[in-house]
Short mmCIF file of C-alpha atoms in Angstrom, two decimals:
data_model
loop_
_atom_site.label_atom_id
_atom_site.label_comp_id
_atom_site.label_asym_id
_atom_site.label_seq_id
_atom_site.Cartn_x
_atom_site.Cartn_y
_atom_site.Cartn_z
CA MET J 1 0.36 -0.16 -0.32
CA MET J 2 1.62 3.89 -1.13
CA VAL J 3 1.46 5.68 1.86
CA ALA J 4 2.01 9.56 1.15
CA ALA J 5 4.44 11.39 4.41
CA SER J 6 2.77 13.78 5.96
CA LEU J 7 5.69 15.31 8.34
CA SER J 8 5.02 19.35 9.78
CA PRO J 9 7.29 21.46 9.60
CA SER J 10 7.61 21.22 13.39
CA LYS J 11 10.07 17.80 12.80
CA LEU J 12 12.49 18.53 10.27
CA ILE J 13 14.64 18.97 12.81
CA PHE J 14 18.65 18.48 12.39
CA ARG J 15 19.91 17.02 15.28
CA PRO J 16 23.69 15.83 13.54
CA SER J 17 25.19 13.64 16.19
CA ALA J 18 28.31 14.74 18.56
CA SER J 19 30.26 12.32 16.73
CA CYS J 20 30.91 10.28 14.21
CA THR J 21 31.58 6.01 13.86
CA GLY J 22 33.47 5.02 12.58
CA VAL J 23 38.08 4.33 11.83
CA GLY J 24 39.87 3.81 8.63
CA LYS J 25 37.73 2.77 5.80
CA LYS J 26 35.58 -0.30 7.10
CA TRP J 27 30.98 1.03 7.11
CA THR J 28 29.50 1.11 9.84
CA ARG J 29 25.48 0.46 9.61
CA PRO J 30 24.28 3.86 10.94
CA THR J 31 21.91 3.86 14.54
CA GLY J 32 18.96 4.82 13.93
CA TYR J 33 15.82 3.67 12.35
CA ASP J 34 15.47 1.69 9.41
CA THR J 35 13.35 2.20 6.54
CA GLY J 36 13.00 -1.38 5.60
CA LEU J 37 14.86 -0.73 2.07
CA LYS J 38 17.90 -2.43 1.22
CA THR J 39 20.52 0.12 -0.75
CA TYR J 40 24.13 -0.55 -3.29
CA ASN J 41 26.32 1.90 -1.36
CA SER J 42 29.42 2.66 -3.23
CA LEU J 43 30.90 2.87 0.52
CA THR J 44 30.69 -1.15 0.07
CA LYS J 45 30.30 -1.37 -3.29
CA GLN J 46 27.41 -4.44 -1.63
CA LYS J 47 22.93 -3.02 -1.40
CA GLU J 48 23.30 -2.34 2.49
CA PRO J 49 19.40 -1.83 5.07
CA LEU J 50 18.60 2.25 4.28
CA VAL J 51 19.20 2.99 8.38
CA LEU J 52 18.48 7.35 8.69
CA ALA J 53 19.32 9.12 11.51
CA GLN J 54 15.78 10.27 12.32
CA GLU J 55 13.08 8.59 11.09
CA GLY J 56 10.47 9.39 8.48
CA ILE J 57 13.36 11.94 7.55
CA ALA J 58 16.70 11.94 4.76
CA THR J 59 19.31 14.32 4.49
CA TRP J 60 20.26 14.15 0.45
CA TYR J 61 23.03 16.20 -0.66
CA SER J 62 24.13 16.38 -4.64
CA CYS J 63 26.46 17.52 -6.57
CA GLY J 64 25.12 19.95 -9.18
CA PRO J 65 26.02 21.49 -12.66
CA THR J 66 29.33 23.02 -13.88
CA VAL J 67 27.44 25.42 -15.63
CA TYR J 68 29.38 26.09 -17.95
CA ASP J 69 27.96 25.28 -21.25
CA HIS J 70 24.64 23.50 -22.22
CA ALA J 71 23.39 20.52 -20.17
CA HIS J 72 23.03 17.25 -22.35
CA LEU J 73 21.24 13.60 -21.80
CA GLY J 74 24.24 12.67 -19.63
CA HIS J 75 23.64 15.42 -16.88
CA ALA J 76 19.82 14.69 -17.59
CA CYS J 77 20.25 10.46 -17.14
CA SER J 78 21.53 10.89 -13.53
CA TYR J 79 19.38 13.65 -11.89
CA VAL J 80 15.49 12.20 -14.05
CA ARG J 81 16.91 8.77 -12.58
CA PHE J 82 17.81 10.13 -8.63
CA ASP J 83 14.50 12.13 -9.09
CA ILE J 84 13.18 8.95 -8.90
CA ILE J 85 14.38 7.67 -6.07
CA GLN J 86 13.16 10.69 -4.03
CA ARG J 87 9.96 10.06 -5.20
CA VAL J 88 10.35 6.41 -4.61
CA LEU J 89 11.00 7.61 -1.11
CA SER J 90 8.17 10.25 -0.57
CA ARG J 91 5.85 9.21 -1.99
CA VAL J 92 5.47 4.86 -1.55
CA PHE J 93 7.66 5.26 1.59
CA GLY J 94 6.39 7.96 3.82
CA ILE J 95 9.94 9.44 3.82
CA ASN J 96 10.76 13.46 3.60
CA VAL J 97 13.96 13.66 1.66
CA ILE J 98 15.56 17.04 2.39
CA HIS J 99 17.89 17.78 -0.91
CA VAL J 100 20.55 20.32 -1.39
CA MET J 101 21.97 20.23 -4.14
CA VAL J 102 25.06 22.82 -5.20
CA ILE J 103 25.60 25.39 -8.34
CA THR J 104 29.17 25.23 -8.78
CA ASP J 105 29.34 28.96 -10.99
CA ILE J 106 33.15 29.22 -10.58
CA ASP J 107 35.57 26.96 -11.79
CA ASP J 108 38.26 26.90 -14.46
CA LYS J 109 35.52 25.78 -17.32
CA ILE J 110 34.07 28.45 -16.88
CA ILE J 111 36.35 31.26 -16.59
CA ARG J 112 37.81 30.12 -19.54
CA ARG J 113 34.92 29.64 -21.79
CA ALA J 114 34.16 32.84 -20.04
CA LEU J 115 37.28 34.54 -22.11
CA GLU J 116 36.09 32.81 -24.94
CA LYS J 117 33.21 35.23 -25.27
CA SER J 118 34.42 37.84 -23.84
CA ILE J 119 31.73 38.08 -21.14
CA SER J 120 31.45 37.94 -17.04
CA PRO J 121 31.81 33.93 -15.42
CA THR J 122 29.95 35.56 -13.58
CA VAL J 123 27.08 36.56 -16.60
CA LEU J 124 27.74 33.11 -18.43
CA ALA J 125 27.75 31.04 -15.11
CA ARG J 126 24.14 32.47 -14.26
CA MET J 127 23.20 31.98 -18.02
CA TYR J 128 23.49 28.75 -17.85
CA GLU J 129 22.60 28.08 -14.57
CA GLU J 130 18.88 29.55 -15.33
CA GLU J 131 19.03 27.15 -18.74
CA PHE J 132 19.53 24.46 -16.21
CA LYS J 133 16.75 24.56 -14.29
CA ASN J 134 14.44 25.64 -17.06
CA HIS J 135 15.84 21.78 -18.39
CA MET J 136 14.82 19.47 -15.27
CA LEU J 137 11.33 21.41 -15.53
CA ALA J 138 10.93 20.07 -19.05
CA LEU J 139 12.19 16.70 -17.91
CA LYS J 140 9.50 17.32 -14.67
CA VAL J 141 12.58 16.92 -12.29
CA ARG J 142 11.78 18.43 -9.09
CA PRO J 143 14.38 21.31 -7.96
CA PRO J 144 15.95 20.25 -4.32
CA ALA J 145 14.66 22.01 -1.13
CA VAL J 146 17.52 24.68 -2.30
CA TYR J 147 19.64 25.77 -5.34
CA LEU J 148 22.96 26.67 -3.34
CA ARG J 149 25.93 28.55 -5.03
CA VAL J 150 29.36 28.54 -4.20
CA THR J 151 29.34 32.70 -5.29
CA GLU J 152 27.94 33.07 -1.96
CA ASN J 153 29.31 30.74 0.22
CA ILE J 154 32.94 31.57 -0.32
CA PRO J 155 33.46 33.04 3.63
CA GLN J 156 32.02 29.36 4.93
CA ILE J 157 34.24 28.40 2.68
CA VAL J 158 37.06 30.09 3.73
CA ALA J 159 36.54 29.23 7.66
CA PHE J 160 36.40 25.07 6.44
CA ILE J 161 39.35 24.65 4.79
CA GLU J 162 41.02 27.50 8.48
CA GLY J 163 39.41 24.33 10.25
CA ILE J 164 40.91 22.33 8.71
CA ILE J 165 44.17 23.49 9.14
CA ARG J 166 43.76 23.34 12.36
CA ASN J 167 43.29 19.93 12.70
CA GLU J 168 46.40 19.49 11.04
CA HIS J 169 44.97 18.22 7.53
CA ALA J 170 46.03 20.86 5.26
CA TYR J 171 48.43 23.33 4.22
CA ALA J 172 49.12 26.47 2.68
CA THR J 173 52.07 27.16 0.68
CA LYS J 174 54.60 31.21 0.03
CA GLN J 175 52.22 31.04 -3.28
CA GLY J 176 49.51 31.24 -1.46
CA ASP J 177 47.76 28.22 -2.08
CA VAL J 178 46.17 25.39 0.05
CA TYR J 179 45.93 21.50 0.10
CA PHE J 180 45.21 18.66 2.12
CA ASP J 181 47.41 16.85 3.21
CA ILE J 182 46.69 13.07 2.23
CA GLY J 183 49.48 11.45 4.47
CA SER J 184 47.46 13.37 7.60
CA ILE J 185 44.68 11.22 8.03
CA GLY J 186 46.32 7.80 5.94
CA ASP J 187 45.12 4.16 5.32
CA ARG J 188 41.47 6.65 6.03
CA TYR J 189 41.94 8.27 1.78
CA GLY J 190 40.38 6.01 -0.33
CA LYS J 191 36.62 4.24 0.49
CA LEU J 192 34.79 4.86 -2.55
CA MET J 193 37.27 4.17 -4.77
CA GLY J 194 41.48 3.35 -3.87
CA ALA J 195 43.65 6.18 -3.45
CA GLY J 196 44.26 6.59 -6.71
CA ASP J 197 47.90 8.96 -8.00
CA ALA J 198 48.29 12.25 -9.00
CA ALA J 199 50.40 14.54 -10.43
CA GLY J 200 52.99 15.72 -8.49
CA GLU J 201 53.92 19.52 -7.95
CA PRO J 202 56.36 21.14 -6.38
CA GLU J 203 54.78 22.74 -3.54
CA LYS J 204 52.95 19.92 -2.57
CA ARG J 205 53.83 17.23 0.18
CA ASP J 206 52.63 14.33 -0.95
CA SER J 207 52.17 13.55 -5.28
CA ARG J 208 48.23 12.83 -4.36
CA ASP J 209 47.72 16.56 -2.43
CA PHE J 210 44.77 18.54 -3.36
CA ALA J 211 43.54 22.20 -3.76
CA LEU J 212 41.76 24.05 -1.31
CA TRP J 213 42.43 27.03 -2.28
CA LYS J 214 44.39 27.95 -5.13
CA ALA J 215 45.93 31.55 -5.11
CA SER J 216 44.35 34.50 -7.48
CA LYS J 217 46.09 34.67 -11.21
CA PRO J 218 45.90 37.86 -13.56
CA GLN J 219 42.02 38.02 -15.26
CA GLU J 220 40.59 35.48 -12.82
CA PRO J 221 37.83 36.59 -10.39
CA SER J 222 38.95 36.45 -6.25
CA TRP J 223 38.42 36.38 -3.20
CA GLU J 224 40.60 37.48 -0.05
CA SER J 225 41.17 34.75 2.36
CA PRO J 226 43.88 34.78 5.32
CA TRP J 227 46.50 33.46 2.50
CA GLY J 228 46.12 35.96 0.32
CA LYS J 229 43.32 36.45 -2.65
CA GLY J 230 42.46 33.25 -4.82
CA ARG J 231 39.36 30.79 -5.41
CA PRO J 232 38.22 27.71 -3.85
CA GLY J 233 39.76 24.47 -5.43
CA TRP J 234 36.38 22.11 -6.77
CA HIS J 235 36.22 19.81 -3.65
CA ILE J 236 36.32 22.04 -0.47
CA GLU J 237 32.64 23.81 -2.14
CA CYS J 238 30.70 20.17 -1.66
CA SER J 239 32.12 19.52 1.70
CA THR J 240 31.80 23.00 3.01
CA ILE J 241 27.39 23.33 2.01
CA ALA J 242 26.71 19.72 2.88
CA SER J 243 28.13 20.77 6.17
CA SER J 244 27.22 23.59 6.60
CA VAL J 245 23.68 22.47 6.28
CA PHE J 246 23.14 18.63 7.38
CA GLY J 247 26.39 19.18 9.75
CA SER J 248 28.40 16.43 10.66
CA GLN J 249 26.34 13.56 9.69
CA LEU J 250 24.63 12.68 5.76
CA ASP J 251 22.55 10.42 5.07
CA ILE J 252 22.79 10.54 0.93
CA HIS J 253 25.49 11.17 -1.09
CA SER J 254 24.54 11.33 -4.68
CA GLY J 255 26.09 11.59 -8.07
CA GLY J 256 27.57 10.31 -11.33
CA VAL J 257 30.00 7.71 -11.41
CA ASP J 258 32.53 9.55 -12.52
CA LEU J 259 32.79 11.83 -9.84
CA ALA J 260 33.15 9.11 -7.18
CA PHE J 261 36.85 9.90 -7.43
CA PRO J 262 38.18 11.95 -6.82
CA HIS J 263 35.74 14.18 -6.68
CA HIS J 264 33.59 12.09 -3.81
CA GLU J 265 36.76 10.50 -2.56
CA ASN J 266 37.97 14.12 -1.69
CA GLU J 267 34.68 15.41 0.24
CA ILE J 268 34.39 12.42 2.59
CA ALA J 269 37.78 13.30 3.41
CA GLN J 270 37.90 17.37 3.87
CA CYS J 271 34.40 16.12 5.41
CA GLU J 272 36.38 13.27 8.08
CA ALA J 273 38.74 15.80 8.63
CA TYR J 274 36.76 18.86 9.19
CA HIS J 275 34.59 16.91 11.49
CA GLN J 276 37.18 14.84 13.36
CA CYS J 277 35.27 11.21 12.28
CA GLY J 278 35.16 8.77 10.73
CA GLN J 279 32.39 7.93 8.54
CA TRP J 280 30.62 12.05 7.60
CA GLY J 281 28.59 10.12 4.39
CA ASN J 282 26.78 7.22 5.68
CA TYR J 283 25.08 6.09 1.80
CA PHE J 284 26.49 7.03 -1.14
CA LEU J 285 24.86 6.30 -4.80
CA HIS J 286 26.11 6.89 -8.10
CA SER J 287 24.37 6.52 -11.42
CA GLY J 288 25.83 5.02 -14.39
CA HIS J 289 26.78 6.47 -17.64
CA LEU J 290 25.06 7.92 -20.81
CA HIS J 291 26.64 6.05 -23.93
CA LEU J 292 25.80 6.70 -26.93
CA LYS J 293 25.27 3.46 -28.42
CA GLY J 294 28.07 1.13 -30.04
CA SER J 295 30.37 3.66 -28.04
CA ALA J 296 32.38 2.54 -25.31
CA GLU J 297 32.96 6.39 -23.56
CA LYS J 298 30.45 8.01 -21.57
CA MET J 299 28.26 11.52 -23.42
CA SER J 300 30.98 14.38 -22.51
CA LYS J 301 30.90 17.59 -23.35
CA SER J 302 35.42 16.70 -22.89
CA LEU J 303 34.71 14.24 -25.57
CA ASN J 304 32.47 15.74 -27.91
CA ASN J 305 30.20 13.86 -27.82
CA TYR J 306 26.78 14.11 -26.24
CA ILE J 307 22.89 15.21 -27.20
CA THR J 308 21.62 18.33 -25.76
CA ILE J 309 19.09 18.68 -23.34
CA LYS J 310 17.15 21.04 -26.06
CA ASP J 311 18.03 19.04 -28.75
CA PHE J 312 16.49 15.54 -27.46
CA LEU J 313 13.83 17.46 -26.43
CA GLU J 314 12.45 18.40 -29.74
CA SER J 315 11.73 14.86 -31.43
CA TYR J 316 10.58 13.07 -27.38
CA SER J 317 9.12 14.00 -24.62
CA ALA J 318 9.46 14.08 -21.36
CA ASN J 319 7.34 11.06 -20.22
CA GLU J 320 10.02 9.18 -22.72
CA PHE J 321 13.17 9.58 -21.43
CA ARG J 322 11.61 9.06 -17.66
CA MET J 323 10.83 5.19 -19.33
CA PHE J 324 13.41 5.38 -20.95
CA CYS J 325 15.27 5.64 -18.30
CA LEU J 326 12.71 3.52 -15.65
CA LEU J 327 13.78 0.80 -18.20
CA THR J 328 16.93 0.59 -16.99
CA LYS J 329 18.12 -0.07 -12.83
CA TYR J 330 19.93 3.66 -12.13
CA ARG J 331 23.26 2.24 -10.71
CA SER J 332 23.43 0.45 -14.22
CA ALA J 333 25.23 1.73 -17.59
CA ILE J 334 22.39 3.02 -20.43
CA ASP J 335 23.02 3.27 -24.21
CA TYR J 336 20.70 5.34 -26.01
CA SER J 337 19.78 4.77 -28.69
CA ASP J 338 16.44 6.08 -31.39
CA ALA J 339 15.56 1.83 -30.86
CA SER J 340 15.76 2.38 -26.93
CA LEU J 341 13.70 5.35 -27.16
CA ASN J 342 11.05 3.60 -29.62
CA GLU J 343 11.08 0.68 -27.10
CA ALA J 344 10.17 3.48 -24.03
CA ARG J 345 7.56 5.19 -26.48
CA SER J 346 6.13 1.78 -26.84
CA SER J 347 5.86 0.85 -23.62
CA LEU J 348 3.82 4.70 -23.59
CA ALA J 349 1.79 3.78 -26.47
CA THR J 350 0.46 0.26 -25.28
CA ILE J 351 -0.27 1.63 -21.47
CA THR J 352 -2.03 4.25 -23.05
CA ALA J 353 -4.23 1.61 -26.19
CA PHE J 354 -4.60 0.12 -22.40
CA THR J 355 -6.12 2.95 -20.21
CA HIS J 356 -8.03 3.81 -23.89
CA ASP J 357 -9.63 -0.08 -24.26
CA ALA J 358 -10.48 -0.07 -20.35
CA GLN J 359 -12.08 3.30 -20.39
CA ALA J 360 -14.98 1.99 -23.09
CA TYR J 361 -15.52 -0.73 -21.81
CA MET J 362 -15.86 0.66 -18.66
CA ARG J 363 -18.39 3.20 -20.73
CA GLY J 364 -20.01 0.07 -21.68
CA GLN J 365 -18.83 1.75 -25.23
CA LEU J 366 -16.62 -1.78 -26.24
CA GLN J 367 -18.05 -5.29 -25.55
CA CYS J 368 -16.48 -8.32 -24.94
CA GLN J 369 -16.99 -11.60 -23.68
CA ALA J 370 -17.45 -12.66 -19.55
CA VAL J 371 -14.14 -10.45 -18.13
CA GLN J 372 -12.76 -13.62 -15.49
CA GLU J 373 -12.87 -11.20 -12.35
CA GLY J 374 -11.43 -12.86 -9.69
CA ALA J 375 -8.79 -13.63 -12.06
CA LEU J 376 -8.22 -10.32 -12.93
CA TRP J 377 -8.34 -8.81 -9.23
CA GLU J 378 -6.11 -11.23 -7.87
CA ARG J 379 -3.49 -10.28 -10.29
CA LEU J 380 -3.76 -6.72 -9.28
CA ALA J 381 -2.57 -7.32 -5.79
CA GLU J 382 0.49 -9.94 -6.76
CA THR J 383 1.34 -6.22 -9.02
CA LYS J 384 0.94 -4.08 -5.66
CA ALA J 385 3.23 -7.16 -3.65
CA ASN J 386 5.74 -6.87 -6.35
CA VAL J 387 5.95 -2.94 -7.69
CA VAL J 388 6.34 -2.74 -3.12
CA ARG J 389 9.25 -5.24 -3.63
CA ALA J 390 10.79 -4.23 -6.60
CA LEU J 391 11.06 -0.48 -5.61
CA ALA J 392 12.39 -1.52 -1.35
CA ASP J 393 15.76 -3.70 -3.29
CA ASP J 394 17.53 -0.65 -4.20
CA PHE J 395 14.28 0.77 -6.27
CA ASP J 396 14.68 -1.87 -9.12
CA THR J 397 12.36 -0.01 -11.83
CA PRO J 398 13.02 -2.64 -14.40
CA ARG J 399 10.83 -4.61 -12.59
CA VAL J 400 8.53 -2.25 -11.28
CA VAL J 401 7.93 -1.83 -15.37
CA ASN J 402 7.74 -5.46 -16.04
CA ALA J 403 5.21 -5.82 -13.25
CA ILE J 404 3.20 -2.93 -15.40
CA MET J 405 3.61 -4.43 -18.47
CA SER J 406 2.39 -7.64 -17.13
CA LEU J 407 -1.30 -6.42 -15.81
CA VAL J 408 -1.61 -4.97 -18.49
CA TYR J 409 -0.68 -7.57 -20.73
CA GLN J 410 -3.16 -9.38 -18.60
CA GLY J 411 -6.46 -7.02 -19.05
CA ASN J 412 -5.63 -6.20 -22.65
CA ARG J 413 -6.35 -10.65 -22.62
CA HIS J 414 -10.40 -9.95 -21.64
CA LEU J 415 -10.73 -6.57 -23.29
CA GLN J 416 -11.26 -8.44 -26.99
CA PRO J 417 -13.98 -7.01 -28.25
CA ILE J 418 -16.80 -9.49 -30.01
CA THR J 419 -18.68 -8.29 -33.01
CA LYS J 420 -22.49 -10.22 -31.02
CA PRO J 421 -23.06 -8.87 -26.74
CA ASP J 422 -23.31 -12.33 -25.64
CA ARG J 423 -24.85 -10.51 -21.99
CA SER J 424 -23.08 -11.41 -20.24
CA PRO J 425 -22.22 -9.44 -17.44
CA ARG J 426 -19.71 -6.64 -16.97
CA SER J 427 -17.75 -6.07 -14.65
CA PRO J 428 -16.40 -2.49 -15.03
CA ALA J 429 -15.14 -2.14 -11.14
CA VAL J 430 -11.72 -3.96 -11.66
CA PHE J 431 -11.10 -2.00 -14.27
CA GLY J 432 -11.74 0.74 -12.61
CA ALA J 433 -8.80 -0.73 -9.85
CA ILE J 434 -6.00 -2.04 -12.01
CA LEU J 435 -6.46 1.81 -14.37
CA ALA J 436 -6.27 3.77 -11.01
CA TYR J 437 -2.89 1.86 -9.77
CA ILE J 438 -1.38 2.75 -13.53
CA ARG J 439 -1.91 6.02 -13.10
CA GLU J 440 -1.29 6.06 -8.88
CA VAL J 441 2.03 4.04 -10.19
CA PHE J 442 2.95 6.57 -13.10
CA GLU J 443 2.48 9.43 -11.54
CA VAL J 444 4.60 7.86 -8.14
CA LEU J 445 7.78 7.89 -10.73
CA GLY J 446 6.85 11.06 -12.37
CA GLU J 447 4.74 10.35 -15.23
CA ALA J 448 1.64 11.60 -14.62
CA HIS J 449 0.84 12.20 -18.27
CA SER J 450 1.13 9.15 -19.20
CA VAL J 451 -1.97 7.65 -18.38
CA ASP J 452 -4.55 10.37 -17.98
CA SER J 453 -8.09 8.37 -17.77
CA SER J 454 -10.03 11.57 -16.75
CA GLY J 455 -10.81 11.81 -21.23
CA THR J 456 -8.48 14.71 -21.01
CA LEU J 457 -6.90 13.89 -23.72
CA GLU J 458 -9.07 11.82 -25.50
CA ASN J 459 -11.19 15.88 -26.00
CA VAL J 460 -7.83 17.84 -27.34
CA VAL J 461 -7.18 14.75 -29.27
CA GLU J 462 -10.73 15.45 -31.01
CA GLN J 463 -10.39 18.75 -31.08
CA LEU J 464 -7.42 18.27 -32.91
CA ALA J 465 -8.35 16.61 -35.49
CA ARG J 466 -11.38 18.68 -35.60
CA PHE J 467 -8.75 21.48 -36.39
CA ARG J 468 -7.29 19.30 -38.68
CA SER J 469 -10.00 17.94 -40.66
CA ASP J 470 -11.30 21.80 -41.59
CA VAL J 471 -7.30 22.87 -42.71
CA ARG J 472 -7.37 20.03 -44.84
CA ALA J 473 -11.20 20.64 -46.29
CA PHE J 474 -9.99 24.24 -46.76
CA ALA J 475 -6.99 23.20 -48.31
CA LEU J 476 -9.21 20.69 -50.90
CA SER J 477 -11.20 23.08 -52.05
CA MET J 478 -11.17 23.72 -55.26
CA GLU J 479 -9.14 26.53 -57.52
CA ASP J 480 -11.09 28.69 -58.98
CA THR J 481 -10.66 29.18 -63.52
CA PRO J 482 -10.06 32.91 -63.48
CA PRO J 483 -12.58 34.30 -66.59
CA GLY J 484 -12.09 33.44 -69.68
CA GLU J 485 -9.69 30.65 -69.52
CA PRO J 486 -10.71 27.41 -70.14
CA ALA J 487 -11.80 25.11 -66.85
CA HIS J 488 -9.76 22.24 -65.75
CA ALA J 489 -10.46 19.11 -66.63
CA SER J 490 -9.95 17.44 -63.31
CA PRO J 491 -10.56 19.90 -60.06
CA ARG J 492 -8.01 20.87 -58.03
CA PRO J 493 -6.61 22.35 -55.12
CA CYS J 494 -4.59 25.37 -55.12
CA SER J 495 -0.73 25.05 -55.71
CA GLU J 496 -0.73 28.00 -52.56
CA LYS J 497 -2.63 24.96 -50.01
CA LEU J 498 0.02 22.62 -51.08
CA PRO J 499 2.47 22.99 -48.15
CA LEU J 500 -0.65 22.96 -45.11
CA LEU J 501 -1.99 19.61 -46.61
CA LYS J 502 1.60 18.34 -46.19
CA ALA J 503 0.90 19.32 -42.52
CA CYS J 504 -1.40 17.72 -42.17
CA ASP J 505 0.14 14.15 -43.37
CA THR J 506 3.43 14.82 -40.40
CA LEU J 507 0.72 15.07 -38.58
CA ARG J 508 -2.24 12.49 -38.62
CA LYS J 509 2.17 10.21 -39.18
CA ASP J 510 2.82 12.48 -35.41
CA LEU J 511 -0.66 11.27 -34.27
CA ALA J 512 -0.18 7.88 -35.54
CA SER J 513 3.08 7.42 -33.85
CA LEU J 514 2.00 8.24 -30.38
CA GLY J 515 -1.67 6.09 -30.25
CA VAL J 516 -3.38 7.78 -32.38
CA HIS J 517 -4.82 6.83 -35.79
CA ILE J 518 -6.67 9.29 -37.53
CA ARG J 519 -9.25 6.24 -40.15
CA VAL J 520 -9.52 6.53 -43.78
CA SER J 521 -13.10 7.71 -43.73
CA VAL J 522 -14.08 8.51 -47.89
CA LYS J 523 -16.57 10.59 -48.94
CA TRP J 524 -16.68 12.10 -52.04
CA ASP J 525 -18.93 15.17 -53.60
CA GLY J 526 -16.85 16.71 -56.31
CA PRO J 527 -17.34 15.90 -60.16
CA THR J 528 -16.96 12.87 -60.89
CA CYS J 529 -13.19 11.04 -62.44
CA ASN J 530 -10.15 9.32 -62.49
CA ARG J 531 -10.12 7.87 -58.26
CA ASN J 532 -6.39 6.14 -58.58
CA SER J 533 -5.50 10.18 -61.25
CA CYS J 534 -7.36 12.81 -59.72
CA PHE J 535 -5.25 15.36 -56.73
CA GLY J 536 -7.74 16.00 -54.82
CA CYS J 537 -9.71 12.36 -54.20
CA LYS J 538 -6.31 10.58 -53.38
CA THR J 539 -5.60 13.30 -50.31
CA GLU J 540 -8.90 12.25 -49.31
CA GLN J 541 -8.64 8.72 -49.62
CA LEU J 542 -4.86 10.13 -47.26
CA PHE J 543 -6.96 11.42 -44.68
CA GLY J 544 -10.20 10.50 -42.37
CA LEU J 545 -12.47 11.84 -39.67
CA MET J 546 -12.02 8.41 -37.48
CA ILE J 547 -10.27 8.76 -34.19
CA THR J 548 -9.73 5.87 -33.05
CA PRO J 549 -7.30 4.79 -29.68
#
């Protein structure tokens, strides 16, 4: 049974523990509220029980975009997948997710791109930040509780770095840079991906040491600090901002798997050095890469093999992309291709077609043989149980989709039309319950309009078809013969109207791909002519008025 979260604002209180648990690289199961769910934890490389510090609340931090260019589908895939998980936690298991995301609005890439475009880094970052947020809305990704920009948290970042230095885990150089001292934490470094390697620099104590603060360079934005003018390193921003909101303990941290090293690895080191604890983040969730079909490389700006979200949405819908994401596990790599998108589109079309048929049956407009009502009720109950089990097992959305498609298949078996009524009892209630449940599941997953059963979609399609019919009739109106000229042997539409006919044809094909077919309905009231050659007749045969779901 799905339960919506209902928490009063007075309960949204963060209670970070006085000291973190854990020693070295060993993961320690948190103490607190056991949700009954299991999730794959990158810290242990296996599924673990999801235990939250506070009952009914999950603190969640995610790395946001570095806003120097257009967001692409690789980004979208990660954000949509984690949006699905957050919706499931909230709507299915009654957990209030407090989600914070950082916007990286100062960075080497931003500075370089701003110089190329001869604009300020701030203007560039704001432009792409706004575009990113609009794309997330278009993809139905719910915004976090708060977006926080790096440039608006510089004093907090400076104070955080001072704390790490004070705890003897970082050092400043004569040049004004500050580096994290990996040697100071011994074997505790490398909880996610191992120790790793890095390029050695003369001022570093260890080649793996990474920058917390970068000394100012010409033509770069800079801020005052105890070490001179400069700007934050990449990793310190997330540690500071997550700690400023959630303190010394975080339930869930998410991001693409490409961020696990070095970004998330260094976040962990910084936070545990600052808070003087052995386990700052309890669960790290990583989404798999998005690959172009046939390529082993991830979709990436640096590899110039990406598709922007804007370009994608010109050919496919947000619902289709979300279904595309639902068909694979969130932590699995996923291949992008027309075939995989068409599979998602086909799944949605199958559900929509079943919805229309079931509605027609419920209204008495579809005659079928006697429905095995008991079997359908049993299958519905079984589906509900399977869906909850799948979601509780590391948010296994492919199993959820399979369960729903199996339910649709069973429902369709009972909706085969017959030519003559057999006066058998009708069973509209079970189909109403099935439709309500399917709609509920997809609303939870973010597919709010994919299985609309209110009749609104049908009315919109009817209005669209009526408009198309009027346009077609106008386009097919015959060309007038100027005075003094002989009449045409076969009346034909005016040549200026032919683009309208082409547009009607395109609309019919586009609607067909969405499961809406405009059938042939020929009625010829014009002059007698050769129906195989007359343009008007051939066009009339192509376009009809009868809509079928």
